[in-house]
Tab-separated table of C-alpha atoms in Angstrom:
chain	number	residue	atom	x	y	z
X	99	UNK	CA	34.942	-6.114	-25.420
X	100	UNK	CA	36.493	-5.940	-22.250
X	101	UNK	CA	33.158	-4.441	-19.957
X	102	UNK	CA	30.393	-5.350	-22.962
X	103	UNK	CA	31.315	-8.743	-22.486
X	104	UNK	CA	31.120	-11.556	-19.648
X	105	UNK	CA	32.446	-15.154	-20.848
X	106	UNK	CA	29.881	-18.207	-19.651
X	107	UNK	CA	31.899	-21.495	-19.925
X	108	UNK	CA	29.669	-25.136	-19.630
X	109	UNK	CA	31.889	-26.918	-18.131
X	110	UNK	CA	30.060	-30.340	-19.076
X	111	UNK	CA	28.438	-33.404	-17.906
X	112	UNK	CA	29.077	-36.956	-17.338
X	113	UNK	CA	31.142	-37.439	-20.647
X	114	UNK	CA	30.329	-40.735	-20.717
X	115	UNK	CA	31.000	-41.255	-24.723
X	116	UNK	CA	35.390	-39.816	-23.990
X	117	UNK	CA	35.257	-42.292	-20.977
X	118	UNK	CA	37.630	-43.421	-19.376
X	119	UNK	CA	39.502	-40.055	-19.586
X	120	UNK	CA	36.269	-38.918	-18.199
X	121	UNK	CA	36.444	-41.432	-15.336
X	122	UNK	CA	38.205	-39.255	-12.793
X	123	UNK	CA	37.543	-35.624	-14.355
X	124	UNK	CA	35.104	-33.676	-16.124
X	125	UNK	CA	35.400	-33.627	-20.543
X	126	UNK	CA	36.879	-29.870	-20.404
X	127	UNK	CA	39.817	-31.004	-17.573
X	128	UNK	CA	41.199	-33.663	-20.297
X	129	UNK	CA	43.747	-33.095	-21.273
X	130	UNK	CA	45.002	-32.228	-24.791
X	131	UNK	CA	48.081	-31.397	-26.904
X	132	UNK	CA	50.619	-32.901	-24.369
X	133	UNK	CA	50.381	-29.942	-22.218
X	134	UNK	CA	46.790	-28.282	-22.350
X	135	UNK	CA	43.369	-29.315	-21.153
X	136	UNK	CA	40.189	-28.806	-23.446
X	137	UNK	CA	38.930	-25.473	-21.402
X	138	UNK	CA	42.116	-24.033	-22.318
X	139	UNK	CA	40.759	-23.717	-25.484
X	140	UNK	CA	37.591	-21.710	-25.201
X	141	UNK	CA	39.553	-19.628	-22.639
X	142	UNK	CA	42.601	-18.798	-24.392
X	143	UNK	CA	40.105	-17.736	-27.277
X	144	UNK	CA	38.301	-15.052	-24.744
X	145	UNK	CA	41.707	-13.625	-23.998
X	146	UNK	CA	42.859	-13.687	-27.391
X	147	UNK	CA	39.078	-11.773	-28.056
X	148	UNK	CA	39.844	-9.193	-25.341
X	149	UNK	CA	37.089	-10.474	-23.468
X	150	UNK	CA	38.693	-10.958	-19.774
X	151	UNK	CA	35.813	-11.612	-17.407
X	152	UNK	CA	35.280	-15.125	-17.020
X	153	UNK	CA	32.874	-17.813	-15.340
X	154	UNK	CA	33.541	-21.696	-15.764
X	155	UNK	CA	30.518	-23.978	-14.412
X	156	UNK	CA	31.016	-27.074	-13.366
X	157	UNK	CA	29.330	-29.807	-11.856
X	158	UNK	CA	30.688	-33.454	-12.588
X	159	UNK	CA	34.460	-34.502	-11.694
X	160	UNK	CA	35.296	-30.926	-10.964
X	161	UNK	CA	38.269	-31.308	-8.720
X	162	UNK	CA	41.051	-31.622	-11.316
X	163	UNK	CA	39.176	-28.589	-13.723
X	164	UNK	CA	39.245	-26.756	-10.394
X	165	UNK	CA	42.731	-26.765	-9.324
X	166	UNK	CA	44.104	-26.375	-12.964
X	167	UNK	CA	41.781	-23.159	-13.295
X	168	UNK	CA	42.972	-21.841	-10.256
X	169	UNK	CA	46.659	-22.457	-10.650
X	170	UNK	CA	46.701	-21.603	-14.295
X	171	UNK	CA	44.619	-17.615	-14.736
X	172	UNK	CA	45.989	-15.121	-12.573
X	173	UNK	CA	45.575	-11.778	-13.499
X	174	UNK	CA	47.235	-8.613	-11.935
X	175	UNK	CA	45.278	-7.049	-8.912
X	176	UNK	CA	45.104	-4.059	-11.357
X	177	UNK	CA	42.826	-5.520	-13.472
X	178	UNK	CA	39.021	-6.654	-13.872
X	179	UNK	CA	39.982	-9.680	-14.881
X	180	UNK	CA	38.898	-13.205	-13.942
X	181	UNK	CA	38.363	-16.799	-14.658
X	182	UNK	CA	36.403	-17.670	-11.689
X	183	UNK	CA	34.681	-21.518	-10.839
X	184	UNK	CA	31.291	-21.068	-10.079
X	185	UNK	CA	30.240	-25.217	-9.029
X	186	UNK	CA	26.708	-26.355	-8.677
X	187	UNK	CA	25.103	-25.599	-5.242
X	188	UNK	CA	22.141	-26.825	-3.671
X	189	UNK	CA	20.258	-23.591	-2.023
X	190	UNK	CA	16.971	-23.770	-0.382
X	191	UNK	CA	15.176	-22.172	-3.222
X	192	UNK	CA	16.596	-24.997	-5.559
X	193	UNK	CA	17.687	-28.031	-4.027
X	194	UNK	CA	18.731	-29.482	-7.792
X	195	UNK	CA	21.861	-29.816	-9.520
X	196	UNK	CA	22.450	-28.360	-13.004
X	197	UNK	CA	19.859	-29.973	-15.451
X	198	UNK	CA	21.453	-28.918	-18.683
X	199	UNK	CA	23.056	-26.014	-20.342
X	200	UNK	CA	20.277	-23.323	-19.895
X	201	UNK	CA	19.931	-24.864	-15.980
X	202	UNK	CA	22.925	-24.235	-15.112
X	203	UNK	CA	23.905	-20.186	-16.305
X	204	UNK	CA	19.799	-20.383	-14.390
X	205	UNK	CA	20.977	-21.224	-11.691
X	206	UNK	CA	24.201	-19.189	-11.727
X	207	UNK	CA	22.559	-15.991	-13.187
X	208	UNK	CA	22.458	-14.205	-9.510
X	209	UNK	CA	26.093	-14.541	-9.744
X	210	UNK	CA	26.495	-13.241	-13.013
X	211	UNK	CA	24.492	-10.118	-12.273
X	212	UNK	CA	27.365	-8.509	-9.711
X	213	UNK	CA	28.709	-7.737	-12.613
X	214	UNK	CA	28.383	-5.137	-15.573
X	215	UNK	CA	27.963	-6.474	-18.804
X	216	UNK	CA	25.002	-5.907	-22.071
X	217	UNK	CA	25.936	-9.298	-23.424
X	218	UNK	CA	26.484	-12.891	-22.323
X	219	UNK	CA	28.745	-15.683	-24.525
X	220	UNK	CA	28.066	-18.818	-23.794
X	221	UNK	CA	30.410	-21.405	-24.699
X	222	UNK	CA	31.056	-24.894	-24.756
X	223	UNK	CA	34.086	-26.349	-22.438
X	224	UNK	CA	34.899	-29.148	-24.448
X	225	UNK	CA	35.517	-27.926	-28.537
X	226	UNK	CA	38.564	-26.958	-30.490
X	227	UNK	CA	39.189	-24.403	-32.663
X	228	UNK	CA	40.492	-20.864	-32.874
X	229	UNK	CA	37.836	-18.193	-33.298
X	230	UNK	CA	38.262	-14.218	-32.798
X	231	UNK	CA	34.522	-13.491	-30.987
X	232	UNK	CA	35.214	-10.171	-31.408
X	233	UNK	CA	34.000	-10.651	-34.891
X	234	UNK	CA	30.768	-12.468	-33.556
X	235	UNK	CA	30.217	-9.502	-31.326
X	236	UNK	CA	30.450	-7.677	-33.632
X	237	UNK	CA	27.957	-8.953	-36.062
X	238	UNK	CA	25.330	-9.440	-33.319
X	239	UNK	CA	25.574	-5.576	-32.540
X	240	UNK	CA	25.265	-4.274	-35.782
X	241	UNK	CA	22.171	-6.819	-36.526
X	242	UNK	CA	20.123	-5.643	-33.992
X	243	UNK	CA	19.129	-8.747	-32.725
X	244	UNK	CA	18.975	-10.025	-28.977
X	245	UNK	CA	20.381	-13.824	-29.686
X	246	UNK	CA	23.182	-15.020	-32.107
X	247	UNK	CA	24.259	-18.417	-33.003
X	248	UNK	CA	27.445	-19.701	-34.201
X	249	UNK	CA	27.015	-21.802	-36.439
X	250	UNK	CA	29.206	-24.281	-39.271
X	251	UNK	CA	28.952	-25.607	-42.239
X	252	UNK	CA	29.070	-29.775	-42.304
X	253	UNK	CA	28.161	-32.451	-44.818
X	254	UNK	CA	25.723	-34.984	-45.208
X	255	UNK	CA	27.543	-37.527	-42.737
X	256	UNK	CA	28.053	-35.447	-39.776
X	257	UNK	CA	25.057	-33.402	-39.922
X	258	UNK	CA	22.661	-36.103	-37.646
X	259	UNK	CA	24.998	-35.076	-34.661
X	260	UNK	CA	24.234	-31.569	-34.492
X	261	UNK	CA	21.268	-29.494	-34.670
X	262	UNK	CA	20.635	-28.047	-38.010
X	263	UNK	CA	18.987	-25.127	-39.234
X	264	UNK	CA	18.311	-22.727	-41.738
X	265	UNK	CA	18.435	-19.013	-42.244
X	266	UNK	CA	17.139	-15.960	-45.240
X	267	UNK	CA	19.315	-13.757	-46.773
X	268	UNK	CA	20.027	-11.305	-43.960
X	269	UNK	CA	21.523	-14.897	-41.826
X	270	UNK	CA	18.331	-14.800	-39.442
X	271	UNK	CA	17.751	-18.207	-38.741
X	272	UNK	CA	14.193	-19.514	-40.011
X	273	UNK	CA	13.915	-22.754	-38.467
X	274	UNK	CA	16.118	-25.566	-36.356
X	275	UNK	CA	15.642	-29.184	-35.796
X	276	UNK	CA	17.896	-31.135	-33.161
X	277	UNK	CA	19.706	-34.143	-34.912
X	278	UNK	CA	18.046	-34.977	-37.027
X	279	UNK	CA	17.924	-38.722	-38.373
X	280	UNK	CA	15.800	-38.359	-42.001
X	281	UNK	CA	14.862	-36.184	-44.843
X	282	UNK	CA	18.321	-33.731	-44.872
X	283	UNK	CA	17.796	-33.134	-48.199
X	284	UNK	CA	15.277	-30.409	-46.996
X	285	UNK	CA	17.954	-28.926	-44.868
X	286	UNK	CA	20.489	-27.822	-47.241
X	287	UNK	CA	21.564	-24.436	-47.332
X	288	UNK	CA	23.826	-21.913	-49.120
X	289	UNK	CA	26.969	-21.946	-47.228
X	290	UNK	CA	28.813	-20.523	-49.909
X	291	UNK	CA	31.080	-21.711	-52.728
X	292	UNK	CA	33.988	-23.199	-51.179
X	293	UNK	CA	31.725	-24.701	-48.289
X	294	UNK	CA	29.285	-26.309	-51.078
X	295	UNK	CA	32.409	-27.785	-52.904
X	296	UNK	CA	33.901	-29.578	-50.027
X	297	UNK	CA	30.058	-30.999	-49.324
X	298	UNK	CA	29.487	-28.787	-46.460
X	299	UNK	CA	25.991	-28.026	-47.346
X	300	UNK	CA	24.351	-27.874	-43.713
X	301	UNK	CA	24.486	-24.951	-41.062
X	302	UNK	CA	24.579	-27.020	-37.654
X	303	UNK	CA	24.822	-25.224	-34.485
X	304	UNK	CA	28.179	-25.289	-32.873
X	305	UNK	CA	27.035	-24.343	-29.044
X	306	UNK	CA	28.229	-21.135	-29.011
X	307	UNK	CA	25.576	-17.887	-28.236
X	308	UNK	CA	25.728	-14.701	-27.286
X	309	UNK	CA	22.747	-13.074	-25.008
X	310	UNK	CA	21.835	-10.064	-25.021
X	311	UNK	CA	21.593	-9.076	-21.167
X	312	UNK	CA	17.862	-8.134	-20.687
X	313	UNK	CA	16.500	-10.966	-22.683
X	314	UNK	CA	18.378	-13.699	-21.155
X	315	UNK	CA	17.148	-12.883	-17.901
X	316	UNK	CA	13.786	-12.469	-19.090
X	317	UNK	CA	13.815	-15.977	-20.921
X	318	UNK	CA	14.798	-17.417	-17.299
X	319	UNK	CA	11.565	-15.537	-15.575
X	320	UNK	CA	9.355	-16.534	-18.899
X	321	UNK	CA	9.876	-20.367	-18.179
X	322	UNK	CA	11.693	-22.020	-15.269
X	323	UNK	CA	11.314	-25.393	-16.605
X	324	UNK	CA	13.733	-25.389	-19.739
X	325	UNK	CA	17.070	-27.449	-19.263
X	326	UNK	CA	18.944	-26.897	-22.261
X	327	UNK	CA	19.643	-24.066	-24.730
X	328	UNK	CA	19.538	-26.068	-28.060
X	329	UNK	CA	16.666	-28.303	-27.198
X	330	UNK	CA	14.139	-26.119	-26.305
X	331	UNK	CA	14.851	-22.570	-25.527
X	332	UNK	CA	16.631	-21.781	-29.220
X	333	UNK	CA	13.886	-23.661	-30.963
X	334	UNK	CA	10.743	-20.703	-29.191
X	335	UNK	CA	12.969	-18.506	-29.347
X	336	UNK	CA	12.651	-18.456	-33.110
X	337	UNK	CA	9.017	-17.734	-32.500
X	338	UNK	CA	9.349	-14.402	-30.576
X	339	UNK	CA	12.870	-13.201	-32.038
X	340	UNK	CA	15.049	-12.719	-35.023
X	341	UNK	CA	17.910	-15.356	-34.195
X	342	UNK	CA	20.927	-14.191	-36.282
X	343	UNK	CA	23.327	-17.154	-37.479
X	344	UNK	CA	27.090	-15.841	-37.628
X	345	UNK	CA	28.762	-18.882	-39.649
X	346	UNK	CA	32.071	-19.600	-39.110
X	347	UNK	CA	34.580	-21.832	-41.489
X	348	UNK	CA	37.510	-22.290	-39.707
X	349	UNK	CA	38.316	-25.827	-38.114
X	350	UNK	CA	36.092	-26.742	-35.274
X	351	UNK	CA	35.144	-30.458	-34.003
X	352	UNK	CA	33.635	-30.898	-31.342
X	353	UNK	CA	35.391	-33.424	-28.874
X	354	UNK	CA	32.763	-35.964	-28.199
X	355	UNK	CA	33.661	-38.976	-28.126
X	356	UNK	CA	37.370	-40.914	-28.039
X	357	UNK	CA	37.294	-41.519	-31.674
X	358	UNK	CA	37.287	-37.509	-32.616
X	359	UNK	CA	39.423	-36.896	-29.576
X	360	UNK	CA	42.684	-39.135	-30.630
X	361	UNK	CA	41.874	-37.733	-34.297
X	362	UNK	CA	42.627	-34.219	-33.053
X	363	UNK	CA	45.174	-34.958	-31.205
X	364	UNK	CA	47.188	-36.633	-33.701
X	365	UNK	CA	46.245	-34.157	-36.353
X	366	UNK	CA	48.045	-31.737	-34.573
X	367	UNK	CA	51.080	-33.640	-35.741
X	368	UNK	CA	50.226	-32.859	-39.552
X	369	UNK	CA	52.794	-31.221	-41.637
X	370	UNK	CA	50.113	-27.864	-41.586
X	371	UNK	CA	47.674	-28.737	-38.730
X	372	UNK	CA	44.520	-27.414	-39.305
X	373	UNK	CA	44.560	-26.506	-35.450
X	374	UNK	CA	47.439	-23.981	-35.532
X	375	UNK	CA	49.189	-24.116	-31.927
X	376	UNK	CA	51.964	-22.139	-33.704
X	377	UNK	CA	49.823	-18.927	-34.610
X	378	UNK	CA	51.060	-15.828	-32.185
X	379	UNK	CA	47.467	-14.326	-32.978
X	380	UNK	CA	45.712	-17.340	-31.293
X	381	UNK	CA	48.420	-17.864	-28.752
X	382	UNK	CA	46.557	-21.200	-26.220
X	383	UNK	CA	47.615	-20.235	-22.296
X	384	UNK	CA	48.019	-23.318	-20.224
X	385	UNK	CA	49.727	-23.906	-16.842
X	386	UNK	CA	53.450	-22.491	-16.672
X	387	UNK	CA	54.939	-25.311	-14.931
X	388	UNK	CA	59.172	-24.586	-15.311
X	389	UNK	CA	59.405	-27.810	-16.565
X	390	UNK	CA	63.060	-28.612	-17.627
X	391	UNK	CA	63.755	-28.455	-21.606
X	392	UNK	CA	63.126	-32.877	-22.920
X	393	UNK	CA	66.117	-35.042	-23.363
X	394	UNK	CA	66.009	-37.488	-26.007
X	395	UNK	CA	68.579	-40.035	-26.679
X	396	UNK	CA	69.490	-42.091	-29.765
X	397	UNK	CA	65.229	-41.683	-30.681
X	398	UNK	CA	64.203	-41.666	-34.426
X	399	UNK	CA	61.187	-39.034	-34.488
X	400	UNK	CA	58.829	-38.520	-37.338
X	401	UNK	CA	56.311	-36.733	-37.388
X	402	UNK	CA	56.093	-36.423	-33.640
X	403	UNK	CA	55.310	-33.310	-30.977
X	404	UNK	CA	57.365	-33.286	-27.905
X	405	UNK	CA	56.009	-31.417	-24.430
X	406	UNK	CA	58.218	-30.182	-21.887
X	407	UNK	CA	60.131	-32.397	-19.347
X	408	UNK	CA	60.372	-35.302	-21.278
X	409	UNK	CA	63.501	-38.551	-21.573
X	410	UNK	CA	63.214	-40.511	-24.169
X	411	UNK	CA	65.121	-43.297	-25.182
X	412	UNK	CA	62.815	-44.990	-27.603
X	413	UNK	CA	64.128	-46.517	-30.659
X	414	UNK	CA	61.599	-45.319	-32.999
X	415	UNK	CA	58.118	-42.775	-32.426
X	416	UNK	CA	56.176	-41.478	-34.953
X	417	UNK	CA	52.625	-39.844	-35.994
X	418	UNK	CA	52.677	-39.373	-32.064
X	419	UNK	CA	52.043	-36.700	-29.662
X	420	UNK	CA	54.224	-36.574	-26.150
X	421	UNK	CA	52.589	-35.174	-23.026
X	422	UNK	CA	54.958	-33.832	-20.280
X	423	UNK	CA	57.101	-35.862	-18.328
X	424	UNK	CA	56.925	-38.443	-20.154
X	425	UNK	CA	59.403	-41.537	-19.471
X	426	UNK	CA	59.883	-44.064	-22.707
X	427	UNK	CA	62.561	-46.853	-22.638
X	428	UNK	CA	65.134	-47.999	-24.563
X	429	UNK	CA	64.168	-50.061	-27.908
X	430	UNK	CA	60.575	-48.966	-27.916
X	431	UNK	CA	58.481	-47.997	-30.871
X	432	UNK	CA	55.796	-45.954	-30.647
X	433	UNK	CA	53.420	-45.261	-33.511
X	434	UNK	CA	49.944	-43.189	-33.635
X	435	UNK	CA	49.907	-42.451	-30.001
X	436	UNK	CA	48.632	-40.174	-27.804
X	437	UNK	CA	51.100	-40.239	-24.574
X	438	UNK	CA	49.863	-37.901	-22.006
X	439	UNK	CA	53.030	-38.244	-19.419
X	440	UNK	CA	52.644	-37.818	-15.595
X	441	UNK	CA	51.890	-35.649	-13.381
X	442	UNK	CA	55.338	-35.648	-11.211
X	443	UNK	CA	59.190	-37.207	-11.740
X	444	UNK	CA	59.965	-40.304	-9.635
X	445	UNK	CA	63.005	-39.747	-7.331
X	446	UNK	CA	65.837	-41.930	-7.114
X	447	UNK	CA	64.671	-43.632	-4.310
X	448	UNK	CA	61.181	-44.236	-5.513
X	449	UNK	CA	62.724	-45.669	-8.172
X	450	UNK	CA	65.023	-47.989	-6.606
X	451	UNK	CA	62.024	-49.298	-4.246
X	452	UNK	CA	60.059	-49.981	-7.695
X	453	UNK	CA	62.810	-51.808	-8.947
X	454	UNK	CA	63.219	-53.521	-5.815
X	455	UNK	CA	59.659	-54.494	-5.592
X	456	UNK	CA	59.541	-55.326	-9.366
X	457	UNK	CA	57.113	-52.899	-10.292
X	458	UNK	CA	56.784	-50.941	-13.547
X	459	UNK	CA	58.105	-47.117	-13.132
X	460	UNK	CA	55.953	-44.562	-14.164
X	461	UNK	CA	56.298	-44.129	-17.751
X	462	UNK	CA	56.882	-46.447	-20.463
X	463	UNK	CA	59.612	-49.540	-20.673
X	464	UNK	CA	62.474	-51.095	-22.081
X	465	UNK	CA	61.750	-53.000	-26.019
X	466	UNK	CA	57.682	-52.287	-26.154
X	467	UNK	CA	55.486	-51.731	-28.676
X	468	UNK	CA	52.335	-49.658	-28.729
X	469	UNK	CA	50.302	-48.172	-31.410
X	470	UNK	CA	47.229	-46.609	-32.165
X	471	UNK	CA	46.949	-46.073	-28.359
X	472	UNK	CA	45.734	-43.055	-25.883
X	473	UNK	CA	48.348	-43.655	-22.484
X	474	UNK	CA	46.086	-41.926	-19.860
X	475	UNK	CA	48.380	-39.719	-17.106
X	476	UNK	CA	51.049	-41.700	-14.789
X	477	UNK	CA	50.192	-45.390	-16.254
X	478	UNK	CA	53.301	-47.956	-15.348
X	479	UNK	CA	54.113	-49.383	-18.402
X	480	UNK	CA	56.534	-52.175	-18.029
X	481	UNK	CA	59.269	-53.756	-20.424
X	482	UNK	CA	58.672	-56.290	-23.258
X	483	UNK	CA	54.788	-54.796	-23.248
X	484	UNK	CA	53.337	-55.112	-26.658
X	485	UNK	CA	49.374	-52.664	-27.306
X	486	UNK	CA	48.396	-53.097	-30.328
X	487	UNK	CA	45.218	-51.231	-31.485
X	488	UNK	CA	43.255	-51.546	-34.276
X	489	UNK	CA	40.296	-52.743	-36.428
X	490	UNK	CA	40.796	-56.722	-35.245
X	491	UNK	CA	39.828	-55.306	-31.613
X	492	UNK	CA	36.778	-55.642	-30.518
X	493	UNK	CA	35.256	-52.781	-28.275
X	494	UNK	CA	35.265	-53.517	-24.664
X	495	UNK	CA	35.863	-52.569	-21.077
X	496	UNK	CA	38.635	-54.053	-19.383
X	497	UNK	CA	40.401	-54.021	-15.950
X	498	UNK	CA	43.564	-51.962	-17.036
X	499	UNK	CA	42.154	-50.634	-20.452
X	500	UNK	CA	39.621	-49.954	-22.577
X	501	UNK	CA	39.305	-50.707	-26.583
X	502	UNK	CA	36.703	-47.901	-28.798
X	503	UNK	CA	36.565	-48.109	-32.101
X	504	UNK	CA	40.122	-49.775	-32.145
X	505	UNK	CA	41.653	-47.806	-30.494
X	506	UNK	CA	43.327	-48.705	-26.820
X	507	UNK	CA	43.084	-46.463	-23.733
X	508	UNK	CA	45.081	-47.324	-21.352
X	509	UNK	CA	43.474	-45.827	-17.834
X	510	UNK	CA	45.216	-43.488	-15.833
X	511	UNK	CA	47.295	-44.992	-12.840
X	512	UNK	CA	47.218	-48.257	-14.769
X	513	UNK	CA	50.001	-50.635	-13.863
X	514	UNK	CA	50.852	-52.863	-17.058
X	515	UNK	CA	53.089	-55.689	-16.240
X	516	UNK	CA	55.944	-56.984	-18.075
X	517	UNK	CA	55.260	-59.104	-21.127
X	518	UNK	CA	51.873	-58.291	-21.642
X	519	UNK	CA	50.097	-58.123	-25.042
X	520	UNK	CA	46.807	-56.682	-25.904
C-alpha cells in the first residue's frame, strides 16, 4: 500500500466536550495509556497497514501535537516515508481557517498533490482501536467504487451520536442521516449474527474514508462551499455514486468526551482489554524517551499499568493507569485513576527550594487519597490531599479542577495544597 496510498489525519477542533485536557492542546495531542497520545493511534495503525506516507492537519492547540510528531516519526533518509504537519495557513486566495473536515484536506489538497498516490484515507485523530486498512483497501479496490466508508455496528443507545445509515446486499450504502434523534426503528440493519445478539443493530459511520484520487479532487472543484465530509458531502455523494460500507467489529470508541476517555483508559487495565497494547501485530509507536525502568516500594498493585520512569511509594493503587514519571508518596491510595505523570524529574535542588518554600513537588504526596480521578501532566499534589470523585459531585468548573459526570480532572500545572478535600 506503500505508493497506492497517502494517509490524511484530522487533527481536530476545539475539543471542547474532553476539556480541560483540551485546554492547552488539541484532542489528538492528549495523551493516553500513560505513555501515548491519541494520534498515535491512527498512526501506528498506517504503519502497521504498510501505508508510510503521512499528513497530520492541524489547526487548534497545535504546538504540543507538533513537537511530539516531530520528535516521535523519523524514518531513514532511504525511505519515502513521512508523517509530516501540514497547519492551517491563511493564503491570499483563502484568507480562512479550516471550516471542518472536508475544509481542511480543501485547503491542503495542493499539498497533497506533490505526491503520487490513486487513493486518499482519511482518518480521524482522536479514536481508538486497532484496524489493518489494508483490508479496507482492499475491499474498496475490488468493489469498484470511488468512496468507501468504515463503518460499525452500535445499539439503540449510542446510535443518536453518530451518523447512521443503511446499505443492500452488495454493502453499497443506500441512504445516511446525521444523528439522528427519532424513529431508529427504521434504521436497523443486518449486521450479522453476533452483532444482532449483542444489540448492535445500527451501521453508524466511524469517520474513516478512503478517496479515490480523481474524484476527491473533483468533489472539491464541484462545490467549494462544503465544510464537512459527513454532513454534507457523504450525504450527495450517495446521489451520484455507489458508496461502499466496509463494516468493521473490532473495538472502536470514539474519544469524545471525558466520560468515554477515562473509560478507555481504565479499560486498558482489564484482565483481557479489549484494546490490546500487547498484540506484536498492532504494535502502537510512541516517543522513545530512555526513560529509566519504575521503582516501586512497599506498593500493593491491583489491577494497575505502570509507564516508564516511575517511584512509587503508595500504600495501595488499583484499577489505575500510571503515566511516566510519575511521583506518588508514601501511604497513598489510589483507586480508578488516570495519572498521567510529568513531563521532566525535579532535581535535588528544585526540590529542596520546594520544600523550602513549602510548596507541593511535582507528583503526588505523602497519606492522600484520590479516586475516580484524571491527574492532568505535572499537577503538585501535596500531602494529606483527599479527591474524591463520584456520583454526589456535581458538574462544575473550578479554579484547580474540574468535576464531569463525577469524575475529577485535576488541570495540568495545578498546584493542590496540603489538606485539601474535594
Amino acid at each position: 500500500m506503500t505508493d497506492k496510498v497517502l494517509g490524511v489525519i484530522l487533527g481536530g477542533g476545539q475539543g471542547s466536550r474532553l476539556a480541560p485536557l483540551t485546554q492547552t492542546r488539541s484532542k489528538p495531542a492528549v495523551p493516553i495509556g500513560g505513555k501515548y497520545r491519541l494520534v498515535d493511534i491512527p498512526i501506528s495503525n498506517c504503519l502497521n497497514s504498510g501505508i508510510h506516507r503521512m499528513f497530520v492537519l492541524t489547526q487548534f492547540n497545535s504546538a504540543s501535537l507538533n513537537k511530539h510528531i516531530k520528535n516521535t516519526y523519523h524514518f531513514s533518509h532511504f525511505s519515502s516515508a513521512f508523517v509530516d504537519i501540514l497547519a492551517a495557513e491563511q493564503t491570499p486566495d483563502n484568507p480562512t481557517w479550516f471550516q471542518g473536515t472536508a475544509d481542511a484536506v480543501r485547503q491542503t489538497m495542493h499539498h497533497l498533490l506533490n505526491h503520487e498516490f490513486e487513493y486518499v484515507l482519511i482518518l480521524s485523530g482522536d479514536q481508538l482501536y486497532q484496524m489493518d486498512f489494508n483490508k479496507m483497501v482492499q475491499a474498496h479496490i475490488d468493489s469498484g467504487v470511488q468512496i468507501t466508508l468504515a463503518t460499525i455496528p452500535v445499539n439503540g443507545k449510542d446510535a443518536p451520536e453518530f451518523g447512521i445509515l443503511k446499505s443492500n446486499e452488495q454493502n453499497i450504502i443506500t441512504s445516511f442521516i446525521e444523528k439522528p434523534k427519532t424513529g431508529l426503528e427504521d434504521w436497523t440493519s443486518d449486521t450479522g449474527p453476533e452483532m444482532q445478539a449483542e444489540g448492535r443493530n445500527y451501521l453508524a459511520s466511524m469517520g474513516i474514508y478512503i478517496f479515490n484520487r480523481d474524484l476527491l479532487i473533483k468533489i472539491f472543484a464541484e462545490n467549494a462551499d462544503e465544510k464537512d465530509f459527513g454532513k454534507e458531502i457523504i450525504p450527495r455523494m450517495l446521489n451520484t455514486y455507489d458508496v461502499l460500507s466496509y463494516q468493521y467489529e473490532g473495538y472502536w470508541t470514539d474519544i469524545g468526551n471525558i466520560s468515554s476517555f477515562f473509560e478507555a483508559n481504565l479499560g486498558l487495565t482489564d484482565d483481557i482489554p479489549k484494546f490490546n497494547l500487547f498484540d506484536s501485530h498492532h504494535n502502537i509507536f510512541t516517543r522513545a524517551r530512555m526513560l529509566p525502568p519504575s521503582k516501586i516500594l512497599g506498593t500493593t498493585l491491583d489491577k494497575t499499568m505502570i509507564a516508564e520512569g516511575c517511584i512509587l511509594q503508595a500504600e495501595c493503587i488499583k484499577h489505575t493507569v500510571i503515566g511516566i514519571r510519575s511521583r506518588i508518596g508514601r501511604g497513598t491510595h489510589i483507586e480508578s485513576c488516570y495519572i498521567m505523570g510529568s513531563d521532566k524529574y525535579q532535581t535535588l535542588d528544585e526540590i529542596a527550594r520546594d520544600v523550602e518554600a513549602g510548596k507541593p513537588l511535582i507528583g503526588i504526596g505523602d497519606r492522600c487519597k484520590i479516586v475516580n480521578a484524571i491527574v492532568d501532566k505535572n499537577c503538585r499534589i501535596g500531602n494529606d490531599v483527599q479527591i474524591i470523585g463520584g456520583s454526589h459531585l456535581p458538574d462544575g468548573d473550578h479554579n484547580l479542577y474540574t468535576v464531569k459526570d463525577g469524575i475529577v480532572v485535576v488541570k495540568k500545572g495545578a498546584i493542590i495544597p496540603d489538606g485539601t478535600v474535594v
